[in-house]
Tab-separated table of C-alpha atoms in Angstrom:
chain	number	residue	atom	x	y	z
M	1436	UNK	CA	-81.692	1.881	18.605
M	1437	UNK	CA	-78.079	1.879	19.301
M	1438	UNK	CA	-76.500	-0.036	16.428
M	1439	UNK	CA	-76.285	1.573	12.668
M	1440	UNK	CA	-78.726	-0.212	10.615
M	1441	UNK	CA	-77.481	-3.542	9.189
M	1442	UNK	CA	-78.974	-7.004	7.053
M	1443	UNK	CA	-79.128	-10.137	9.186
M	1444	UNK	CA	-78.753	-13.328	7.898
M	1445	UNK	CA	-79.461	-16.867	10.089
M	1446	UNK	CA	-78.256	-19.410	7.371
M	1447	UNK	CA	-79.316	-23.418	8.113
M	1448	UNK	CA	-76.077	-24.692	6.459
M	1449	UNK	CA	-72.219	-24.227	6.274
M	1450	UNK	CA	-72.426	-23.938	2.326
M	1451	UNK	CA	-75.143	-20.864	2.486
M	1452	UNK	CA	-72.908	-18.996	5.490
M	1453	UNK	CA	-69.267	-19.544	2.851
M	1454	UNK	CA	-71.794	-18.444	-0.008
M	1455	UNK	CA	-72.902	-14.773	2.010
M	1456	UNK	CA	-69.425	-14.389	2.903
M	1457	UNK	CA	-68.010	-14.810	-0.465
M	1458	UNK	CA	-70.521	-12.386	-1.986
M	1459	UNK	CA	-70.184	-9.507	0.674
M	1460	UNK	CA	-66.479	-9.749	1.535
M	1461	UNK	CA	-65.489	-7.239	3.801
M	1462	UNK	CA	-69.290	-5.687	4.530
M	1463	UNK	CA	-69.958	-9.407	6.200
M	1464	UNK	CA	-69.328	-10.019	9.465
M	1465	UNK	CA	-69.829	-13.232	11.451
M	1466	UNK	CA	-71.741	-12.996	14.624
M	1467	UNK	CA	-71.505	-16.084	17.492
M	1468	UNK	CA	-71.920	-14.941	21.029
M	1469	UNK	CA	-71.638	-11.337	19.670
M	1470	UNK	CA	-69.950	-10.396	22.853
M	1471	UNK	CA	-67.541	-7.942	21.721
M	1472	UNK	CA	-69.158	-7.169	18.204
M	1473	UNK	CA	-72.297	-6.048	20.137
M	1474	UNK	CA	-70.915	-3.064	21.995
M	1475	UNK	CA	-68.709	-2.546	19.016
M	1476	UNK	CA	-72.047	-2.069	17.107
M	1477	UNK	CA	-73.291	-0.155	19.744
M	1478	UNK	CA	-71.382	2.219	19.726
M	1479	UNK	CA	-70.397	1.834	16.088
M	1480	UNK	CA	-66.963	1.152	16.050
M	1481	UNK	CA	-68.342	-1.762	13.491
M	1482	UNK	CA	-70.878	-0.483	10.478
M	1483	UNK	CA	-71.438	-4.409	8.856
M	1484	UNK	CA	-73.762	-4.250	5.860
M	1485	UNK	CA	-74.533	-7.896	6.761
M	1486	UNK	CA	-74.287	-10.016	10.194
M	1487	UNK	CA	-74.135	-13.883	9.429
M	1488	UNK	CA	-75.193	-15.059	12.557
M	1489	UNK	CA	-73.914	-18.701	12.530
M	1490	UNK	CA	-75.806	-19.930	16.111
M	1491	UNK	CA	-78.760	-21.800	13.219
M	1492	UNK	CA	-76.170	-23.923	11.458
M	1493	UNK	CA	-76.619	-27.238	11.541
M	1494	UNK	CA	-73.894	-30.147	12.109
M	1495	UNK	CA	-71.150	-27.679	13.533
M	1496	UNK	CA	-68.581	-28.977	15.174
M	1497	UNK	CA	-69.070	-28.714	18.905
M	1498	UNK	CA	-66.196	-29.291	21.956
M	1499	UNK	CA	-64.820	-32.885	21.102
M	1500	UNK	CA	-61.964	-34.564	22.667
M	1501	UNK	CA	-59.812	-37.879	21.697
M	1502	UNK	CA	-56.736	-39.209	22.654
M	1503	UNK	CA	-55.156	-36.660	20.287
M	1504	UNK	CA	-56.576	-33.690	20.898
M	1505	UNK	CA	-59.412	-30.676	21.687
M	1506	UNK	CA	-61.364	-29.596	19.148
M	1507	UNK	CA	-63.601	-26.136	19.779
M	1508	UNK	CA	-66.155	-25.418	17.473
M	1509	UNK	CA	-67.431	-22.294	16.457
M	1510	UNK	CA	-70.803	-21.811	18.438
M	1511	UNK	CA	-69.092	-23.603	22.235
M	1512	UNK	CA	-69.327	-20.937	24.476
M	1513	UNK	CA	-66.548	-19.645	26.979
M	1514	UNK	CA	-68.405	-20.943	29.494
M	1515	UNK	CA	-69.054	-24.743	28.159
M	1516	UNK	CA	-65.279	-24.921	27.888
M	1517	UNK	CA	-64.346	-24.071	31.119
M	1518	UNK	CA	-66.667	-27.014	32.126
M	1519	UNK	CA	-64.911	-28.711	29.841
M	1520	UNK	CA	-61.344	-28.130	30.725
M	1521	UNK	CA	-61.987	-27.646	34.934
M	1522	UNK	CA	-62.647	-31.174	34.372
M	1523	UNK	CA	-59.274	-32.624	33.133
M	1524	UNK	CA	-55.855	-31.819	34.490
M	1525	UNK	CA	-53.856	-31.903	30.794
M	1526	UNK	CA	-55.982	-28.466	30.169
M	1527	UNK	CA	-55.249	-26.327	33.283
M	1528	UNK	CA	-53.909	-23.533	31.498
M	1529	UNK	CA	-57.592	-23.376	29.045
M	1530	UNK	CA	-59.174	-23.609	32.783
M	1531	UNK	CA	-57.153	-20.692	34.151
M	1532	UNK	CA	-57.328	-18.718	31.613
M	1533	UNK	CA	-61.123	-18.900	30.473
M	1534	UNK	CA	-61.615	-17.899	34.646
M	1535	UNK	CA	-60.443	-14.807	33.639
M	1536	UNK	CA	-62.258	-13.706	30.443
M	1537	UNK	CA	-65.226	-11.113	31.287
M	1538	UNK	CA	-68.324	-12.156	33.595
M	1539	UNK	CA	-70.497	-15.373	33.547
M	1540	UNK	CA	-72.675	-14.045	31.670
M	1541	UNK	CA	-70.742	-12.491	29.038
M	1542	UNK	CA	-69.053	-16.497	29.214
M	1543	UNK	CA	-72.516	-17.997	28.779
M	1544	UNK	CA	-72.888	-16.294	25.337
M	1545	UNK	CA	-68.966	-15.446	23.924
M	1546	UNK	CA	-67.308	-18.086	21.978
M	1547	UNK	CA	-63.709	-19.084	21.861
M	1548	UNK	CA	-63.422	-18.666	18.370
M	1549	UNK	CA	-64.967	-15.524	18.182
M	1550	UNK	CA	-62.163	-14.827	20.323
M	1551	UNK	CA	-59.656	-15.958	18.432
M	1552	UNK	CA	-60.993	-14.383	15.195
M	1553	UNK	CA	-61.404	-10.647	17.104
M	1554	UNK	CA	-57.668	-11.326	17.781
M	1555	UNK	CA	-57.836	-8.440	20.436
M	1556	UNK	CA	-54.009	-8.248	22.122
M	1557	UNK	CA	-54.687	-8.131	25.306
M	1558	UNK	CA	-57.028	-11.438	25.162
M	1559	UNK	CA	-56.703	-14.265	27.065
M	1560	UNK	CA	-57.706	-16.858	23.600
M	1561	UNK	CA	-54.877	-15.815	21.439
M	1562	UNK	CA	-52.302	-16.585	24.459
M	1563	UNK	CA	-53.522	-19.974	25.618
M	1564	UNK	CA	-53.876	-20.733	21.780
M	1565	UNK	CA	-50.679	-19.643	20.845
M	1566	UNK	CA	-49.007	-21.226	23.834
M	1567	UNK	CA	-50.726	-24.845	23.591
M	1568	UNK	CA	-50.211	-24.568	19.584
M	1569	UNK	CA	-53.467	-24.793	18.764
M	1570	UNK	CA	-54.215	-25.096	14.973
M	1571	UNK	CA	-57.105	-22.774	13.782
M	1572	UNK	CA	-58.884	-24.546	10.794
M	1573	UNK	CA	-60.753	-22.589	8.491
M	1574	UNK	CA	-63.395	-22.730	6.075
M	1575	UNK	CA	-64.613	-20.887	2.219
M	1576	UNK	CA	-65.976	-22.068	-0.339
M	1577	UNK	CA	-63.345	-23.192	-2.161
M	1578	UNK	CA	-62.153	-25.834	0.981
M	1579	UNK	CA	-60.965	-25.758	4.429
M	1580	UNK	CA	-56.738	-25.028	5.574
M	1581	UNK	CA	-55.256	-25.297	8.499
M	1582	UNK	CA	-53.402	-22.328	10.286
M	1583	UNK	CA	-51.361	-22.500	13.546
M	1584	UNK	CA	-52.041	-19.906	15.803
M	1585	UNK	CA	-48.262	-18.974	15.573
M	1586	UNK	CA	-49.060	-18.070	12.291
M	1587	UNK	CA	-52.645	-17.004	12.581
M	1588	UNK	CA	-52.110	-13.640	14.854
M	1589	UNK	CA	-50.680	-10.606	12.962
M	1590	UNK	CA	-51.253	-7.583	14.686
M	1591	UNK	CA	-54.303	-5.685	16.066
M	1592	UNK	CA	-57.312	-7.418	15.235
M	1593	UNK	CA	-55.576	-8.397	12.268
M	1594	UNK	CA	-55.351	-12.295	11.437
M	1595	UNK	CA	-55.067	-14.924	8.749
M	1596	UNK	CA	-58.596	-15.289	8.124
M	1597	UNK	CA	-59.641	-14.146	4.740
M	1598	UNK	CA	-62.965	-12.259	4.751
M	1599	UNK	CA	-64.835	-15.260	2.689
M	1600	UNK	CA	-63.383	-17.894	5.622
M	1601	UNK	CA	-65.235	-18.945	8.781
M	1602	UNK	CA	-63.182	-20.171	11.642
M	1603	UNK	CA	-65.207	-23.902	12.118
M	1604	UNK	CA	-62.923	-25.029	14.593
M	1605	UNK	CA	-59.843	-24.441	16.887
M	1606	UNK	CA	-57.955	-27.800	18.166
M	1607	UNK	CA	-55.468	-27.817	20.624
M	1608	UNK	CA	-52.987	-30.667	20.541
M	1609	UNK	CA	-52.953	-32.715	24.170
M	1610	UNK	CA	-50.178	-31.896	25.782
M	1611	UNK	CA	-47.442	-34.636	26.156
M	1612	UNK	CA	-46.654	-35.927	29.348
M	1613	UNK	CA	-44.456	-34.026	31.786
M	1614	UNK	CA	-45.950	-30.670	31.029
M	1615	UNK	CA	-47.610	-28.325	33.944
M	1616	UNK	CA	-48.940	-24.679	33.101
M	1617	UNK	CA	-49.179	-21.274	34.751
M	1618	UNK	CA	-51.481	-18.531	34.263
M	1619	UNK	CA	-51.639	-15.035	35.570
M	1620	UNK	CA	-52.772	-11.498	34.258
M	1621	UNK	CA	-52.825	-8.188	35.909
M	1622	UNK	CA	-56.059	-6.081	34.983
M	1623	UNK	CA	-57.061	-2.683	36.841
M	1624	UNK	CA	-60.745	-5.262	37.871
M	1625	UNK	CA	-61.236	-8.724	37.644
M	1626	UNK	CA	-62.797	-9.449	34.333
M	1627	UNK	CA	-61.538	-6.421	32.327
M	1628	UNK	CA	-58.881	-6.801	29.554
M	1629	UNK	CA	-54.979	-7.357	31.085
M	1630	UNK	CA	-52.492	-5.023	31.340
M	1631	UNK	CA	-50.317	-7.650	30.969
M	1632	UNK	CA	-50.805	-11.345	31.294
M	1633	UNK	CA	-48.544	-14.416	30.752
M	1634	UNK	CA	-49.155	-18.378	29.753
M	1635	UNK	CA	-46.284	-20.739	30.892
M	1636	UNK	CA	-46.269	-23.890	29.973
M	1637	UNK	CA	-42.863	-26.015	30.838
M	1638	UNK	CA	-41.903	-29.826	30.206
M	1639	UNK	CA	-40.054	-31.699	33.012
M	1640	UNK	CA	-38.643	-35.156	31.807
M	1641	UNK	CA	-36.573	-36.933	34.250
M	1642	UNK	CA	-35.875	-33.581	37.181
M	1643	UNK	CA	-34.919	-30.969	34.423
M	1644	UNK	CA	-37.094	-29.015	31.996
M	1645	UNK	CA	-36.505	-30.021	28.433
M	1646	UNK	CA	-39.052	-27.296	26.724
M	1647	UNK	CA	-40.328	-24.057	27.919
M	1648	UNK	CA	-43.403	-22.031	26.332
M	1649	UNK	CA	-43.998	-18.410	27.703
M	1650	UNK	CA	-46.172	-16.551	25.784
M	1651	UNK	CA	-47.253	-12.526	27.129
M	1652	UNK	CA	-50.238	-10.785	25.931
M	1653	UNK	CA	-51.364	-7.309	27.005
M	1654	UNK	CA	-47.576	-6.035	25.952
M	1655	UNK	CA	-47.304	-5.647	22.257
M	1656	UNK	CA	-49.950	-5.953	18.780
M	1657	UNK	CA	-50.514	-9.909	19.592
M	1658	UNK	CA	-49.600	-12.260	21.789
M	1659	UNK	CA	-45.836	-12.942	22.120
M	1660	UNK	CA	-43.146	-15.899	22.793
M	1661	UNK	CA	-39.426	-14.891	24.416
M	1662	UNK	CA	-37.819	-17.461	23.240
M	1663	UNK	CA	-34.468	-15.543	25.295
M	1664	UNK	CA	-36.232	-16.133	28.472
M	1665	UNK	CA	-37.246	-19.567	27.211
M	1666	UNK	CA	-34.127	-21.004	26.936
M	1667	UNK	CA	-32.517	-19.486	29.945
M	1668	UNK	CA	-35.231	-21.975	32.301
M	1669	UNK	CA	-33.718	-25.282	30.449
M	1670	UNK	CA	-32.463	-27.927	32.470
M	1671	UNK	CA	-32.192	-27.868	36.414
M	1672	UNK	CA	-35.021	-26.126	37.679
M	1673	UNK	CA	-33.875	-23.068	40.097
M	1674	UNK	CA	-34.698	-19.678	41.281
M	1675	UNK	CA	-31.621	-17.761	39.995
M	1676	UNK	CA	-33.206	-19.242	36.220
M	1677	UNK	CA	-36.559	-17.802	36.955
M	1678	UNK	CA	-35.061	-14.278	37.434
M	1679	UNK	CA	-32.890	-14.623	34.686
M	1680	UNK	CA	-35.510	-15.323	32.422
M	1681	UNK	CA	-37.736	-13.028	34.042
M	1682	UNK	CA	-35.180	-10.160	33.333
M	1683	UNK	CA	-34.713	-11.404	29.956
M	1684	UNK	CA	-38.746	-11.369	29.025
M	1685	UNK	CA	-38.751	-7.681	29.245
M	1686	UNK	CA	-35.605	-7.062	27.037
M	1687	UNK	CA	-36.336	-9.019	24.283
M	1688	UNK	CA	-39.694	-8.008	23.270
M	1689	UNK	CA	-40.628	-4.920	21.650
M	1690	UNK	CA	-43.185	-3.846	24.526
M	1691	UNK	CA	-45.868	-1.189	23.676
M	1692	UNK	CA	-47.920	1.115	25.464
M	1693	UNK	CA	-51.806	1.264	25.932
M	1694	UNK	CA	-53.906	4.013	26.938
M	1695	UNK	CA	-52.715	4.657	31.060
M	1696	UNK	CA	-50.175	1.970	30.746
M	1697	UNK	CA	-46.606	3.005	29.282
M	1698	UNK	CA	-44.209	0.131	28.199
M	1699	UNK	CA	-42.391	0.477	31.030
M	1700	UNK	CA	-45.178	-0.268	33.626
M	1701	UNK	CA	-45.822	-3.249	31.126
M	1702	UNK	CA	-42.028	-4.269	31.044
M	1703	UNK	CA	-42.276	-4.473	35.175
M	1704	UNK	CA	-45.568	-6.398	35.254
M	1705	UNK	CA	-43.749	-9.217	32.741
M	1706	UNK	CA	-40.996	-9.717	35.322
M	1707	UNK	CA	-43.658	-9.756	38.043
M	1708	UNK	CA	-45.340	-12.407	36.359
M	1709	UNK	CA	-42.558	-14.723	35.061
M	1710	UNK	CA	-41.367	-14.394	38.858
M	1711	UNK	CA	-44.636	-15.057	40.382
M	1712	UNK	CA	-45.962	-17.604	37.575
M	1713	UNK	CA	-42.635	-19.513	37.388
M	1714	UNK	CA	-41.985	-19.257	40.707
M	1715	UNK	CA	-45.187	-21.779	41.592
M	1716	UNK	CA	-45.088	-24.062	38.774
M	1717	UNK	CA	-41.140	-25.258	39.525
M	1718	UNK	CA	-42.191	-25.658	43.241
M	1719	UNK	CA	-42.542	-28.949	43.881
M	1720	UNK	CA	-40.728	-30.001	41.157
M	1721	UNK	CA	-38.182	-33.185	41.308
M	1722	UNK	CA	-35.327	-31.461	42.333
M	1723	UNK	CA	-36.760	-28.927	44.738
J	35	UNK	CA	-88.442	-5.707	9.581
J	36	UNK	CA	-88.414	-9.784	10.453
J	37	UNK	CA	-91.040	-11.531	12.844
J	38	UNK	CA	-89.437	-12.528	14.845
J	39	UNK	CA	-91.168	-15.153	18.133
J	40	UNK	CA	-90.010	-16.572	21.533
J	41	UNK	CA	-91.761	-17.431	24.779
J	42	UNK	CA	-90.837	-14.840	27.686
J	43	UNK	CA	-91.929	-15.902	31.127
J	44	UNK	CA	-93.724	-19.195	30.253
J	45	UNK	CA	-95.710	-16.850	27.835
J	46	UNK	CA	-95.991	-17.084	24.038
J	47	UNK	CA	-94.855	-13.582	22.196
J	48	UNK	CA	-93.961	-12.476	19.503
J	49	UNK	CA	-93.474	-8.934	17.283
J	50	UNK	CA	-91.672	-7.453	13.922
J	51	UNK	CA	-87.835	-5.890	14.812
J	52	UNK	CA	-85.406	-4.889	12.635
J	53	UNK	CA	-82.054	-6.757	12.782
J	54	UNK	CA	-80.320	-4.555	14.767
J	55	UNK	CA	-82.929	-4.472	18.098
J	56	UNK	CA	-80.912	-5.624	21.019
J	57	UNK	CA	-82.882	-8.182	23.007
J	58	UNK	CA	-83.181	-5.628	26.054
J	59	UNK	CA	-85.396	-3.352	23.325
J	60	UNK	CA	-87.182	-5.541	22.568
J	61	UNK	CA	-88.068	-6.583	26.261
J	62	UNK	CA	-88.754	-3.234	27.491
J	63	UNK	CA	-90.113	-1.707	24.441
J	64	UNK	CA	-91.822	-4.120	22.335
J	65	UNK	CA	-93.334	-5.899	25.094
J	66	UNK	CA	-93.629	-3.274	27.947
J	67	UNK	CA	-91.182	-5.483	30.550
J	68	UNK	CA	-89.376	-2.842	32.109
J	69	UNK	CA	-87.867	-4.713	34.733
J	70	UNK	CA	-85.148	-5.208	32.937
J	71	UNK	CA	-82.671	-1.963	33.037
J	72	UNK	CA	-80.443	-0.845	30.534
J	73	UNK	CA	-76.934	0.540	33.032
J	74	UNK	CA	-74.488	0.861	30.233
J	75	UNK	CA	-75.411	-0.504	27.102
J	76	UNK	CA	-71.468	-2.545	26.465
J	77	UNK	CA	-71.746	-5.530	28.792
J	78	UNK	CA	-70.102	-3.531	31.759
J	79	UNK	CA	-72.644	-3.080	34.344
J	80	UNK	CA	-75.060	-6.289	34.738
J	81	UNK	CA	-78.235	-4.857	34.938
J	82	UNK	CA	-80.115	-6.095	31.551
J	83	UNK	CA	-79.561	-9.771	32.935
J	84	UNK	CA	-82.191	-12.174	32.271
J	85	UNK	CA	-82.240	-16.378	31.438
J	86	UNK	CA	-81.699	-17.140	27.914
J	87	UNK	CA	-82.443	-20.824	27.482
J	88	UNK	CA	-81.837	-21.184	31.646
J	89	UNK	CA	-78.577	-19.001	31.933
J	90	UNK	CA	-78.116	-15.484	32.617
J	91	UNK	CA	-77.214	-13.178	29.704
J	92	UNK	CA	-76.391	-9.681	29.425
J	93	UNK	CA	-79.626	-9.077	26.950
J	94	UNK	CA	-77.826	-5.344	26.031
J	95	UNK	CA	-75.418	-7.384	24.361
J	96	UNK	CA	-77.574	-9.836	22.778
J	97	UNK	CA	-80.023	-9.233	19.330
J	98	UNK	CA	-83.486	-9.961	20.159
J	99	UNK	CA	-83.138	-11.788	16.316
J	100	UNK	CA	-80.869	-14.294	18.243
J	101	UNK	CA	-83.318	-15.212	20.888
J	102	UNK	CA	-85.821	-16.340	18.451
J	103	UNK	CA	-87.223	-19.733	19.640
J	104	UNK	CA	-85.764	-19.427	22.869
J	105	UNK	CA	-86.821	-19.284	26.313
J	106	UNK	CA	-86.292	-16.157	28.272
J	107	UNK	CA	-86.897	-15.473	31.738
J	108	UNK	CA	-86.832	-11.520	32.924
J	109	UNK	CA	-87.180	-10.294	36.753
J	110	UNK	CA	-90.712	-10.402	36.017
J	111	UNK	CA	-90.655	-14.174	35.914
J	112	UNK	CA	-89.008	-14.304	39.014
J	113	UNK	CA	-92.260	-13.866	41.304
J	114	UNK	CA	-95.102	-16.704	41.155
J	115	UNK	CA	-98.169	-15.931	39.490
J	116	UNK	CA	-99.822	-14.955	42.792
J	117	UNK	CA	-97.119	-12.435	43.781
J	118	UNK	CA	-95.259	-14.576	46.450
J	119	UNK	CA	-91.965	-13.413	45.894
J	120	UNK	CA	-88.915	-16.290	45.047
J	121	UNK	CA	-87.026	-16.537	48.481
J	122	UNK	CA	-83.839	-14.692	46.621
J	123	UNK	CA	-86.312	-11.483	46.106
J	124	UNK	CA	-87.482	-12.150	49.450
J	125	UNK	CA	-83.855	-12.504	50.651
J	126	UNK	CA	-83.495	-9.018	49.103
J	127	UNK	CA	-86.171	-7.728	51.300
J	128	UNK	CA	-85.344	-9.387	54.286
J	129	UNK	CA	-81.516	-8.081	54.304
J	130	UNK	CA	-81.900	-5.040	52.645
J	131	UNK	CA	-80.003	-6.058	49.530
J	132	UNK	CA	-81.233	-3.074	47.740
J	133	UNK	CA	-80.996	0.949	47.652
J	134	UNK	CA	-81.782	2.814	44.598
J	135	UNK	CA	-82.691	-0.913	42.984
J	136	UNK	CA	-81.256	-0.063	39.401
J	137	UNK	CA	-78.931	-3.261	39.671
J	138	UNK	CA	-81.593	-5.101	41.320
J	139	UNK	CA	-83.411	-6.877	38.379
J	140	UNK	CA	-79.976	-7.828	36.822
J	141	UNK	CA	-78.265	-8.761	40.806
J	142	UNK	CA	-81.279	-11.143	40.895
J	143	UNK	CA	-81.062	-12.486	37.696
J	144	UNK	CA	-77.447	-13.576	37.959
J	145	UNK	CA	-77.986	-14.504	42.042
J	146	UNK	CA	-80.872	-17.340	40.312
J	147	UNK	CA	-78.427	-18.444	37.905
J	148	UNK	CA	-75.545	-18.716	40.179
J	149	UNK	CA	-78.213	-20.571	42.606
J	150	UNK	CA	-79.305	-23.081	40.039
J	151	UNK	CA	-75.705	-24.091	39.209
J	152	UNK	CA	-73.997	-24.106	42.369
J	153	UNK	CA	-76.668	-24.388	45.351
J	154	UNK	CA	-74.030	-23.858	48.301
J	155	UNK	CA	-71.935	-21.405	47.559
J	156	UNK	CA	-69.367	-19.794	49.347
J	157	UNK	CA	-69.161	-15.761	49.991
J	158	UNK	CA	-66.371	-15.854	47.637
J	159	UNK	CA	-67.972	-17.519	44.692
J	160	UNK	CA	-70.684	-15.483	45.382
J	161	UNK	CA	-68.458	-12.210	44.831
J	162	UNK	CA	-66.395	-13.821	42.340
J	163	UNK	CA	-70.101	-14.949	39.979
J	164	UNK	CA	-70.968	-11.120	40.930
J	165	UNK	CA	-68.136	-9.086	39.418
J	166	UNK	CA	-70.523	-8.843	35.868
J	167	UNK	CA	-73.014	-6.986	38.017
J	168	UNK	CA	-72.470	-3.362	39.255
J	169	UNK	CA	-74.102	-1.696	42.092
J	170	UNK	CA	-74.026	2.300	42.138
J	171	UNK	CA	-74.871	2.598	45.619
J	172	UNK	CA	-71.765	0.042	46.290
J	173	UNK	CA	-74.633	-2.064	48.134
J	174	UNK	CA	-72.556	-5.319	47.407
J	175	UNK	CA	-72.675	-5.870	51.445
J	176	UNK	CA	-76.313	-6.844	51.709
J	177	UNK	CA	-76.657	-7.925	48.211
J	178	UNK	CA	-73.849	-10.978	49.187
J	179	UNK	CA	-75.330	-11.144	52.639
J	180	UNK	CA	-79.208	-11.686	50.905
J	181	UNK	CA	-77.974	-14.565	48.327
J	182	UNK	CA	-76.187	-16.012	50.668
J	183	UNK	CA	-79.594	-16.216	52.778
J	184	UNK	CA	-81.424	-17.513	49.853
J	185	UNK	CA	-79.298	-20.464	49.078
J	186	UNK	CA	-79.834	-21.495	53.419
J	187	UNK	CA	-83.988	-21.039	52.196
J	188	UNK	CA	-83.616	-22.639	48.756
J	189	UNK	CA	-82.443	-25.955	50.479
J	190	UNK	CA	-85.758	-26.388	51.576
J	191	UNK	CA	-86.968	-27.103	48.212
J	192	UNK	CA	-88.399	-24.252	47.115
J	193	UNK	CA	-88.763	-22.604	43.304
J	194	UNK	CA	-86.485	-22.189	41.172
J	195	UNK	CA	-86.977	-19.178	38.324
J	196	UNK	CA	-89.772	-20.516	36.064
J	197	UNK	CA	-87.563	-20.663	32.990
């Protein structure tokens, strides 16, 4: 028996989940896919007093889309929305990304929002969150608010979320037309956490990009934005921009070291990626 | 302790855990199925795969608490009641897809899951739907070579995993 022992709670209903939370604060802890909290508990680097597993709650949101936007409740699996977003073009960065996150199997079970609430740094959720401006909505007892993920992420699994709050739902805004994404990360094996990983996203209205999102993750306590770099890509698209900005990604950002990786290997890798991810997405572009 | 109840390999079963027994415990220990292999306990390795509700899970990582009600399938489930072997074990056999065999369960689990989904696929996306599932002996070779050889068989029409 690996983990330390713990209660475990399977609550029917929204209300009864808020209510455990609100009476065991900080000994609580949510469990969805459980695919990081498990081997945490394994090898207890987590001690809960209480799991609320929230996989028997009725009338959850699930993965809903309108005209307006992506909503991701808090039991759809990795896995469900790569489906999801391999199917439609306006989410190519969710598709990219969620490719890289762990192994199938560890996709069948973890959820994005468990994701997002973990708030691990070198993550692929926080980025393609933070770089699509995805709003994280969550829920106590005392009523539901609305955080943007620029505001949500704070430092090393450290978030907005109060301990009484669930996360019942991420929703990204669709993307207006004229945007195209990029993805890449660098990671010692496919699957494992990045060294350093960036999400692009740029807008191209009429030959010339009029808005710019690069977001890194892997390189400091949460994901980051350069706005420097940013702004150096607006207007004509061209090669001597890329490298500008690439340069500039590096600079501007405090960049810290993990384990084998120093901030200097990390600085390098974010001007290999801005190169290599920027490089592809302004190919082809009106003006090429 | 809870009681807790599912149905493992078309069978009915069910036992008392505590809430922290890991679904692989429970398999192996509660209910004597030690085809399933513990590798490295964290998700790393692959080799505690089995079908949770039809797709492959790493059941290290999983509490047996949230597999109550469900449907699991374990390598044991694999074979038909009468011992023929499902053409990916017998793909295993034919092309040697196997050394040591302390991958094997969990290689086979993930090969029927990749099967059922996608029932042509390429040596790449077989790799790529393999890099959850570690082989000591660096087998990966024969192990490729052998699903590759089931999915040829498989068009024939034959079983799926009894899930």
């Amino acid at each position: 028996m690996k983990p330390a022992p713990f209660a475990y709670a399977a609550p029917r209903s929204l209300d009864e989940a808020l209510a455990l939370l609100a009476e065991h604060g900080d000994e609580a802890q949510i469990i969805a896919g459980g695919q990081s909290l498990v081997p945490m508990l394994a090898l207890r680097m987590a001690t809960p007093g209480i799991l609320v597993d929230i996989n028997r709650i009725a009338g959850l949101p699930g993965l809903l889309e309108d005209d307006a936007a992506l909503t991701v409740g808090p039991c759809v699996r990795h896995a469900e929305l790569l489906r999801h977003a391999g199917r439609h073009r306006h989410w190519s960065l969710i598709a990219a990304a969620v490719r890289e996150v762990a192994h199938p199997g560890i996709r069948n079970r973890g959820t994005l929002c468990g994701s997002i609430a973990l708030a691990d740094p070198a993550a692929e959720a926080p980025a393609y969150a933070l770089a699509l401006d995805a709003e994280i909505v969550l829920s106590s007892l005392s009523g539901e608010r609305r955080v943007p993920a620029r505001k949500f992420f704070r430092g090393v699994y450290e978030t907005a979320r109060a301990p009484d709050e669930m996360i019942t739902a991420v929703t990204f805004p669709r993307p207006a037309p004229g945007w195209r994404f990029g993805f890449q990360e660098i990671a010692r094996r496919h699957g494992d956490y990045a060294i350093a990983g960036l999400c692009a996203g740029l807008r191209l209205e009429a030959g010339r990009i009029t808005e710019v999102e690069l977001v890194y993750f892997g390189i400091a306590d949460r994901p980051m934005r350069a706005p420097q770099a940013e702004r150096s890509l607006l207007g004509e698209p061209n090669a001597d921009a890329v490298k500008e900005a690439a340069a500039a990604a590096g600079a501007e950002l405090e960049v810290e070291g993990t384990g084998e990786s120093s901030a200097a290997l990390k600085r390098q890798l974010m001007r290999v990626l801005t190169e290599r991810v920027l490089t592809k997405l302004i190919v082809g572009a009106p003006g090429q | 302790m809870t009681k807790l109840s599912m149905t493992v390999n078309g069978k009915a079963v069910s036992g008392e855990i505590e809430g922290r027994t890991l679904l692989v415990d429970f398999l192996r220990q509660n209910l004597g199925l030690t085809g399933t292999h513990v590798g490295c306990d964290t998700s790393q390795c692959g080799c505690c795969v089995v079908h949770v509700d039809g797709r492959s899970v790493k059941s290290c990582t999983m509490l047996a608490a949230q597999a109550e009600g469900a449907e699991v399938t374990t390598v044991e489930g694999l074979a038909q009641a009468d011992g023929t072997l499902h053409p990916i074990q017998a793909a295993f056999r034919e092309h040697h897809g196997l050394q040591c065999g302390f991958c094997t369960p969990g290689m086979l689990m993930s090969a029927a899951d990749l099967l059922q989904q996608n029932p042509s696929p390429t040596e790449h996306e077989v790799r790529d739907w393999l890099e959850g599932n570690m082989c000591r002996c660096t087998g990966y070779h024969n192990i490729v070579k052998a699903i590759l050889a089931a999915a040829e068989t498989m068009k024939g029409g034959m079983p799926q995993a009894a899930e």
